Amino acid sequence: MFNKKLVSVVLVLVLLGGSLLYLTGDANAWWIFGDDKEEENKTYTIRAGIGLNDKSAQYKALEKWKQMVEKRSDGRIKMELYHSSQLGDDREMMEALQLGTQEVTCPSTAPIGEFVSEFKVFDLPFLFPNNETADYVLDSKIGQNLLKKLEDKGMIGLAYWENGFRHLTNSKRAVKTPADVKGLKARTMENPMHLAAWREMGANPTPMAFGELFSAMQQGVVDGQENPWGTIYLQNFYEVQDYVTNTGHVYSPFVLMISKKFYDKLPKDLQKMLKETAKEVKDYQRRINREMNAEYREKLKDKMNVTILSAEEKQPFKEAVQPVYDKYKDEIGADLVESVLQKVKEYQQK
Ligand code: KDG
């Protein structure tokens, strides 16, 4: 008699728990049985690392995000910020997110392509004609669906922030045509398409982590590199580079991302808050990044020999890199490339 009762109670409990899990799809749904208090009192530390220094728009935005997160979590989340590759380069930090040994990073999309191949689509040369088109495509379903693909690789994409249009600097000569690029030893990010684009232009490209770049230029290991105006100025690249040209050959998005291992352990309310605040800070980050790029482009005129090409003068560079589209279309996914190009066109016709 007693045993029967016990068995029924256990059965009811198991059924109740099962239905709760099924209905909520929430592995933390056991809170109903009592350990919610424990979770509410738990505190979490987020270590966020980037490659750029603490003067960058990227770091300023992280500071803003930290303030919001610490306030809105009522102190349950504490955020520590690390700049200048203190925690490693973009690839290493993404690997740390996968392992769960670091919580947050914000790499350019270029090295993400080695984790989720479809991300290469955004690094096709001369894909976006301006910032607004980039915003339109990245914030569309296409961009958001790509962020979701990071989950299978142990990372949660929170929002697209901005690195920006990249421009070529070098220590040898003023670059006005693709012929001037010939033979330049140029550092690129770790992405095969960036290498291919520079090879098509006749340069001699080599991939390298951002943290090693300044001394590589100083020692003449490379003649040049490419980055947005703000980075060229704020990282003092003008001290070791005499020439810059507004090639604007590729737009670099940043992806603010968090370790899935860490994220899955967080209570639902904190997960939601992190996603919401990352998106809120996105607009601020893009705005100050654009302001800073415009400001430092002017300031660089006192520091370097600045070549500003017109749209027509950029045309030969565009033509030189066209083969990259054909070479990488299948690797990225021909349908995806097509739909991104369509979306770009859609914005132009608005
Ligand atoms: O913080 C971001 C940097 O790590 C990196 O993405 C900067 O554009 C960059 C580069 O050239 O490596």
Tab-separated table of C-alpha atoms and ligand atoms in Angstrom:
chain	number	residue	atom	x	y	z
A	1	MET	CA	0.000	0.000	0.000
A	2	PHE	CA	2.670	2.475	1.148
A	3	ASN	CA	4.915	1.524	-1.768
A	4	LYS	CA	2.150	2.070	-4.263
A	5	LYS	CA	1.573	5.568	-2.889
A	6	LEU	CA	5.263	6.388	-3.061
A	7	VAL	CA	5.521	5.129	-6.623
A	8	SER	CA	2.520	7.252	-7.645
A	9	VAL	CA	4.003	10.383	-6.026
A	10	VAL	CA	7.342	9.839	-7.769
A	11	LEU	CA	5.543	9.217	-11.048
A	12	VAL	CA	3.509	12.421	-10.729
A	13	LEU	CA	6.635	14.429	-9.938
A	14	VAL	CA	8.520	13.021	-12.905
A	15	LEU	CA	5.560	13.689	-15.218
A	16	LEU	CA	5.220	17.235	-13.878
A	17	GLY	CA	8.897	17.961	-14.364
A	18	GLY	CA	8.869	16.446	-17.826
A	19	SER	CA	5.899	18.516	-18.940
A	20	LEU	CA	7.476	21.643	-17.509
A	21	LEU	CA	10.646	21.033	-19.481
A	22	TYR	CA	8.631	20.222	-22.585
A	23	LEU	CA	6.372	23.282	-22.306
A	24	THR	CA	9.065	25.822	-21.462
A	25	GLY	CA	11.909	24.236	-23.417
A	26	ASP	CA	13.972	25.573	-20.538
A	27	ALA	CA	16.578	23.407	-18.848
A	28	ASN	CA	16.456	25.832	-15.919
A	29	ALA	CA	12.712	25.331	-15.488
A	30	TRP	CA	13.329	23.367	-12.260
A	31	TRP	CA	13.249	26.734	-10.491
A	32	ILE	CA	9.655	25.878	-9.655
A	33	PHE	CA	10.970	23.241	-7.265
A	34	GLY	CA	12.946	25.739	-5.277
A	35	ASP	CA	16.480	26.686	-6.439
A	36	ASP	CA	15.507	30.034	-8.024
A	37	LYS	CA	16.721	31.932	-4.963
A	38	GLU	CA	20.169	30.439	-5.370
A	39	GLU	CA	20.241	31.541	-9.008
A	40	GLU	CA	19.059	35.039	-8.176
A	41	ASN	CA	21.927	35.536	-5.752
A	42	LYS	CA	24.596	34.125	-8.016
A	43	THR	CA	27.066	36.594	-9.536
A	44	TYR	CA	28.850	36.220	-12.857
A	45	THR	CA	32.030	37.748	-14.279
A	46	ILE	CA	32.336	38.559	-17.978
A	47	ARG	CA	35.835	39.079	-19.382
A	48	ALA	CA	35.554	40.972	-22.669
A	49	GLY	CA	38.668	41.171	-24.847
A	50	ILE	CA	39.460	43.073	-28.057
A	51	GLY	CA	42.507	43.724	-30.239
A	52	LEU	CA	42.162	47.503	-30.625
A	53	ASN	CA	43.350	49.866	-27.904
A	54	ASP	CA	41.337	51.766	-25.289
A	55	LYS	CA	41.006	54.878	-27.464
A	56	SER	CA	38.990	53.032	-30.117
A	57	ALA	CA	35.247	53.415	-30.663
A	58	GLN	CA	35.031	49.678	-30.040
A	59	TYR	CA	36.446	50.045	-26.523
A	60	LYS	CA	34.327	53.139	-25.768
A	61	ALA	CA	31.236	51.124	-26.724
A	62	LEU	CA	32.323	48.239	-24.516
A	63	GLU	CA	32.615	50.692	-21.624
A	64	LYS	CA	29.074	51.851	-22.254
A	65	TRP	CA	27.834	48.268	-22.455
A	66	LYS	CA	29.609	47.382	-19.200
A	67	GLN	CA	27.859	50.283	-17.417
A	68	MET	CA	24.449	49.196	-18.717
A	69	VAL	CA	24.971	45.516	-17.954
A	70	GLU	CA	26.237	46.061	-14.427
A	71	LYS	CA	23.401	48.465	-13.661
A	72	ARG	CA	20.582	46.457	-15.215
A	73	SER	CA	21.766	43.218	-13.656
A	74	ASP	CA	21.763	44.882	-10.241
A	75	GLY	CA	25.353	43.876	-9.749
A	76	ARG	CA	24.761	40.211	-10.627
A	77	ILE	CA	27.103	40.638	-13.614
A	78	LYS	CA	30.527	42.218	-13.322
A	79	MET	CA	32.357	43.013	-16.539
A	80	GLU	CA	36.131	43.247	-16.975
A	81	LEU	CA	37.440	44.856	-20.174
A	82	TYR	CA	40.735	43.952	-21.858
A	83	HIS	CA	42.077	45.845	-24.898
A	84	SER	CA	45.201	45.701	-27.123
A	85	SER	CA	45.096	41.889	-27.523
A	86	GLN	CA	45.771	41.412	-23.779
A	87	LEU	CA	43.686	38.220	-23.971
A	88	GLY	CA	44.900	37.193	-27.451
A	89	ASP	CA	44.064	37.922	-31.078
A	90	ASP	CA	40.637	37.597	-32.698
A	91	ARG	CA	41.027	33.898	-33.544
A	92	GLU	CA	42.478	32.942	-30.168
A	93	MET	CA	39.722	34.766	-28.314
A	94	MET	CA	37.017	33.022	-30.360
A	95	GLU	CA	38.637	29.690	-29.502
A	96	ALA	CA	38.594	30.710	-25.827
A	97	LEU	CA	34.860	31.453	-26.143
A	98	GLN	CA	34.340	27.963	-27.541
A	99	LEU	CA	36.217	26.448	-24.608
A	100	GLY	CA	34.423	28.682	-22.110
A	101	THR	CA	37.694	30.163	-20.797
A	102	GLN	CA	36.706	33.704	-21.912
A	103	GLU	CA	33.190	35.110	-22.068
A	104	VAL	CA	33.065	37.923	-24.654
A	105	THR	CA	34.979	39.172	-27.687
A	106	CYS	CA	34.249	41.352	-30.703
A	107	PRO	CA	36.233	40.239	-33.775
A	108	SER	CA	36.056	41.491	-37.345
A	109	THR	CA	34.050	39.165	-39.581
A	110	ALA	CA	37.227	38.298	-41.549
A	111	PRO	CA	38.592	35.739	-39.052
A	112	ILE	CA	35.038	34.483	-38.290
A	113	GLY	CA	34.986	33.087	-41.836
A	114	GLU	CA	37.368	30.362	-40.668
A	115	PHE	CA	34.769	29.197	-38.100
A	116	VAL	CA	31.567	29.683	-40.122
A	117	SER	CA	32.410	29.826	-43.815
A	118	GLU	CA	29.272	31.799	-44.782
A	119	PHE	CA	30.635	34.812	-42.895
A	120	LYS	CA	33.136	35.302	-45.712
A	121	VAL	CA	30.328	36.869	-47.689
A	122	PHE	CA	30.733	40.216	-45.885
A	123	ASP	CA	34.419	40.374	-46.740
A	124	LEU	CA	33.904	40.263	-50.492
A	125	PRO	CA	35.830	43.263	-51.852
A	126	PHE	CA	33.827	46.400	-52.661
A	127	LEU	CA	30.580	44.698	-51.543
A	128	PHE	CA	29.042	47.631	-49.660
A	129	PRO	CA	29.139	51.074	-51.311
A	130	ASN	CA	28.551	52.933	-48.022
A	131	ASN	CA	27.810	52.544	-44.297
A	132	GLU	CA	24.044	52.768	-44.713
A	133	THR	CA	23.960	49.815	-47.109
A	134	ALA	CA	26.062	47.803	-44.670
A	135	ASP	CA	23.599	48.584	-41.843
A	136	TYR	CA	20.674	47.596	-44.048
A	137	VAL	CA	22.131	44.197	-44.968
A	138	LEU	CA	23.630	43.339	-41.592
A	139	ASP	CA	20.442	44.198	-39.707
A	140	SER	CA	18.274	42.296	-42.209
A	141	LYS	CA	17.199	38.654	-41.837
A	142	ILE	CA	20.273	37.580	-43.831
A	143	GLY	CA	22.656	39.141	-41.318
A	144	GLN	CA	20.670	37.908	-38.328
A	145	ASN	CA	20.474	34.346	-39.671
A	146	LEU	CA	24.233	34.314	-40.047
A	147	LEU	CA	24.633	35.321	-36.405
A	148	LYS	CA	22.555	32.267	-35.433
A	149	LYS	CA	24.993	30.002	-37.264
A	150	LEU	CA	27.661	30.833	-34.695
A	151	GLU	CA	25.752	28.828	-32.073
A	152	ASP	CA	26.768	25.500	-33.590
A	153	LYS	CA	30.360	26.622	-33.096
A	154	GLY	CA	29.929	27.465	-29.412
A	155	MET	CA	29.457	31.242	-29.777
A	156	ILE	CA	26.347	33.425	-29.532
A	157	GLY	CA	26.347	36.429	-31.882
A	158	LEU	CA	24.772	39.368	-30.037
A	159	ALA	CA	24.998	42.235	-32.544
A	160	TYR	CA	26.909	43.670	-35.473
A	161	TRP	CA	29.081	46.550	-34.412
A	162	GLU	CA	31.377	48.329	-36.871
A	163	ASN	CA	35.061	48.296	-37.680
A	164	GLY	CA	34.539	50.154	-40.964
A	165	PHE	CA	35.904	50.715	-44.442
A	166	ARG	CA	39.549	49.723	-44.719
A	167	HIS	CA	42.245	51.824	-46.382
A	168	LEU	CA	45.748	50.907	-47.493
A	169	THR	CA	48.820	52.381	-45.780
A	170	ASN	CA	52.445	51.659	-46.675
A	171	SER	CA	55.998	52.832	-46.162
A	172	LYS	CA	57.141	52.768	-49.813
A	173	ARG	CA	55.134	55.057	-52.102
A	174	ALA	CA	51.882	56.899	-52.762
A	175	VAL	CA	49.354	54.421	-54.165
A	176	LYS	CA	47.153	55.839	-56.923
A	177	THR	CA	46.615	52.845	-59.210
A	178	PRO	CA	46.765	49.062	-58.797
A	179	ALA	CA	50.201	49.204	-60.484
A	180	ASP	CA	51.526	51.072	-57.431
A	181	VAL	CA	50.530	48.124	-55.232
A	182	LYS	CA	52.747	45.718	-57.165
A	183	GLY	CA	55.195	43.893	-54.939
A	184	LEU	CA	54.086	45.558	-51.675
A	185	LYS	CA	54.381	43.238	-48.692
A	186	ALA	CA	50.971	43.832	-47.162
A	187	ARG	CA	49.663	42.433	-43.874
A	188	THR	CA	46.069	41.199	-44.040
A	189	MET	CA	43.680	39.727	-41.503
A	190	GLU	CA	43.511	35.940	-41.373
A	191	ASN	CA	41.055	35.413	-44.222
A	192	PRO	CA	41.814	33.742	-47.577
A	193	MET	CA	39.683	36.230	-49.512
A	194	HIS	CA	41.630	39.199	-48.213
A	195	LEU	CA	44.819	37.447	-49.308
A	196	ALA	CA	43.312	36.670	-52.711
A	197	ALA	CA	42.162	40.270	-53.241
A	198	TRP	CA	45.659	41.641	-52.594
A	199	ARG	CA	47.243	39.001	-54.795
A	200	GLU	CA	44.890	40.014	-57.614
A	201	MET	CA	46.142	43.582	-57.185
A	202	GLY	CA	49.738	42.394	-57.484
A	203	ALA	CA	50.732	42.766	-53.825
A	204	ASN	CA	52.580	40.203	-51.775
A	205	PRO	CA	50.143	39.687	-48.859
A	206	THR	CA	50.762	37.880	-45.614
A	207	PRO	CA	48.232	37.119	-42.831
A	208	MET	CA	49.178	38.226	-39.328
A	209	ALA	CA	47.546	38.796	-35.951
A	210	PHE	CA	46.730	42.432	-35.198
A	211	GLY	CA	48.857	42.454	-32.039
A	212	GLU	CA	52.011	41.760	-34.069
A	213	LEU	CA	51.338	44.335	-36.752
A	214	PHE	CA	52.958	47.486	-35.373
A	215	SER	CA	56.359	45.901	-34.770
A	216	ALA	CA	56.182	44.037	-38.113
A	217	MET	CA	55.805	47.411	-39.845
A	218	GLN	CA	58.470	48.989	-37.689
A	219	GLN	CA	60.948	46.242	-38.503
A	220	GLY	CA	60.070	46.223	-42.189
A	221	VAL	CA	58.725	42.658	-42.090
A	222	VAL	CA	55.764	44.124	-43.985
A	223	ASP	CA	55.579	47.334	-46.039
A	224	GLY	CA	51.936	48.020	-45.458
A	225	GLN	CA	48.552	47.113	-44.009
A	226	GLU	CA	44.940	48.165	-44.307
A	227	ASN	CA	42.545	49.401	-41.608
A	228	PRO	CA	39.973	52.153	-41.021
A	229	TRP	CA	41.098	55.773	-40.466
A	230	GLY	CA	40.477	55.649	-36.724
A	231	THR	CA	42.700	52.608	-36.255
A	232	ILE	CA	45.488	54.043	-38.431
A	233	TYR	CA	45.530	57.157	-36.252
A	234	LEU	CA	44.804	55.777	-32.796
A	235	GLN	CA	47.213	52.849	-33.079
A	236	ASN	CA	49.950	55.323	-34.193
A	237	PHE	CA	50.474	53.500	-37.475
A	238	TYR	CA	51.493	56.851	-39.006
A	239	GLU	CA	54.732	56.604	-37.013
A	240	VAL	CA	55.844	53.687	-39.176
A	241	GLN	CA	53.836	54.308	-42.380
A	242	ASP	CA	54.207	57.364	-44.633
A	243	TYR	CA	51.452	56.821	-47.198
A	244	VAL	CA	47.730	56.173	-47.040
A	245	THR	CA	45.137	55.841	-49.826
A	246	ASN	CA	41.365	55.776	-49.354
A	247	THR	CA	41.014	52.406	-51.106
A	248	GLY	CA	37.921	51.529	-49.026
A	249	HIS	CA	38.261	48.091	-50.645
A	250	VAL	CA	36.284	46.272	-47.968
A	251	TYR	CA	33.872	47.075	-45.139
A	252	SER	CA	34.669	45.240	-41.902
A	253	PRO	CA	31.773	44.513	-39.557
A	254	PHE	CA	32.491	43.526	-35.963
A	255	VAL	CA	30.444	40.805	-34.267
A	256	LEU	CA	29.913	41.200	-30.542
A	257	MET	CA	29.760	37.617	-29.298
A	258	ILE	CA	29.521	35.645	-26.072
A	259	SER	CA	30.605	32.127	-25.183
A	260	LYS	CA	27.689	29.677	-25.518
A	261	LYS	CA	29.045	27.615	-22.633
A	262	PHE	CA	28.820	30.678	-20.396
A	263	TYR	CA	25.557	32.006	-21.833
A	264	ASP	CA	23.733	28.703	-21.323
A	265	LYS	CA	24.503	28.830	-17.607
A	266	LEU	CA	22.911	32.262	-17.179
A	267	PRO	CA	19.358	32.725	-15.920
A	268	LYS	CA	16.882	33.666	-18.650
A	269	ASP	CA	16.461	37.281	-17.509
A	270	LEU	CA	20.200	37.960	-17.754
A	271	GLN	CA	20.427	36.299	-21.178
A	272	LYS	CA	17.653	38.553	-22.417
A	273	MET	CA	19.213	41.663	-20.905
A	274	LEU	CA	22.600	40.940	-22.522
A	275	LYS	CA	21.004	40.552	-25.949
A	276	GLU	CA	18.926	43.711	-25.566
A	277	THR	CA	21.757	45.910	-24.294
A	278	ALA	CA	24.203	44.668	-26.965
A	279	LYS	CA	21.708	45.837	-29.590
A	280	GLU	CA	21.106	49.158	-27.830
A	281	VAL	CA	24.832	49.922	-27.755
A	282	LYS	CA	25.124	48.983	-31.450
A	283	ASP	CA	23.708	52.328	-32.623
A	284	TYR	CA	25.990	54.273	-30.297
A	285	GLN	CA	29.066	52.297	-31.408
A	286	ARG	CA	28.346	52.763	-35.115
A	287	ARG	CA	27.709	56.485	-34.612
A	288	ILE	CA	30.890	57.274	-32.689
A	289	ASN	CA	32.907	55.016	-34.988
A	290	ARG	CA	31.755	57.025	-38.017
A	291	GLU	CA	32.420	60.319	-36.282
A	292	MET	CA	35.875	59.165	-35.272
A	293	ASN	CA	36.745	57.844	-38.749
A	294	ALA	CA	35.798	61.209	-40.279
A	295	GLU	CA	37.764	63.122	-37.661
A	296	TYR	CA	40.937	61.014	-37.909
A	297	ARG	CA	40.896	60.987	-41.683
A	298	GLU	CA	41.384	64.784	-41.487
A	299	LYS	CA	43.920	64.581	-38.672
A	300	LEU	CA	46.014	62.093	-40.643
A	301	LYS	CA	46.606	64.759	-43.270
A	302	ASP	CA	49.106	66.345	-40.853
A	303	LYS	CA	50.851	63.052	-40.252
A	304	MET	CA	50.973	61.188	-43.571
A	305	ASN	CA	50.922	61.635	-47.311
A	306	VAL	CA	47.171	61.117	-47.899
A	307	THR	CA	45.881	60.146	-51.368
A	308	ILE	CA	42.138	60.575	-51.888
A	309	LEU	CA	40.904	58.743	-54.976
A	310	SER	CA	37.678	59.670	-56.750
A	311	ALA	CA	35.035	57.017	-57.519
A	312	GLU	CA	36.430	56.747	-61.082
A	313	GLU	CA	39.972	56.352	-59.815
A	314	LYS	CA	38.843	53.486	-57.580
A	315	GLN	CA	37.317	51.657	-60.535
A	316	PRO	CA	40.570	49.901	-61.638
A	317	PHE	CA	40.996	48.538	-58.091
A	318	LYS	CA	37.437	47.203	-58.198
A	319	GLU	CA	38.036	45.571	-61.553
A	320	ALA	CA	41.292	44.000	-60.414
A	321	VAL	CA	39.609	42.145	-57.522
A	322	GLN	CA	36.526	40.897	-59.388
A	323	PRO	CA	37.978	37.352	-59.821
A	324	VAL	CA	37.659	36.920	-56.026
A	325	TYR	CA	33.862	36.754	-56.418
A	326	ASP	CA	34.066	33.813	-58.813
A	327	LYS	CA	36.781	32.037	-56.871
A	328	TYR	CA	34.903	32.127	-53.551
A	329	LYS	CA	31.251	32.035	-54.627
A	330	ASP	CA	30.854	28.294	-54.138
A	331	GLU	CA	32.843	28.145	-50.918
A	332	ILE	CA	30.639	30.850	-49.372
A	333	GLY	CA	27.449	29.495	-50.957
A	334	ALA	CA	26.323	30.859	-54.333
A	335	ASP	CA	22.749	31.466	-53.079
A	336	LEU	CA	23.954	33.455	-50.108
A	337	VAL	CA	26.250	35.614	-52.262
A	338	GLU	CA	23.361	36.214	-54.649
A	339	SER	CA	20.925	37.183	-51.894
A	340	VAL	CA	23.420	39.576	-50.283
A	341	LEU	CA	24.082	41.226	-53.667
A	342	GLN	CA	20.320	41.475	-54.162
A	343	LYS	CA	19.919	43.120	-50.777
A	344	VAL	CA	22.672	45.627	-51.586
A	345	LYS	CA	20.862	46.486	-54.821
A	346	GLU	CA	17.540	46.726	-53.006
A	347	TYR	CA	18.967	49.432	-50.737
A	348	GLN	CA	20.444	51.368	-53.670
A	349	GLN	CA	17.038	51.469	-55.329
A	350	LYS	CA	15.202	52.728	-52.256
B	1	KDG	O1	39.413	44.483	-31.737
B	1	KDG	C1	39.338	44.125	-33.082
B	1	KDG	C2	40.679	43.748	-33.623
B	1	KDG	O2	41.120	42.622	-32.921
B	1	KDG	C3	40.750	43.451	-35.095
B	1	KDG	O3	39.562	42.913	-35.602
B	1	KDG	C4	41.223	44.691	-35.779
B	1	KDG	O4	40.683	45.159	-38.003
B	1	KDG	C5	41.434	44.589	-37.249
B	1	KDG	C6	42.630	43.893	-37.798
B	1	KDG	O5	43.173	44.425	-38.769
B	1	KDG	O6	43.049	42.839	-37.319
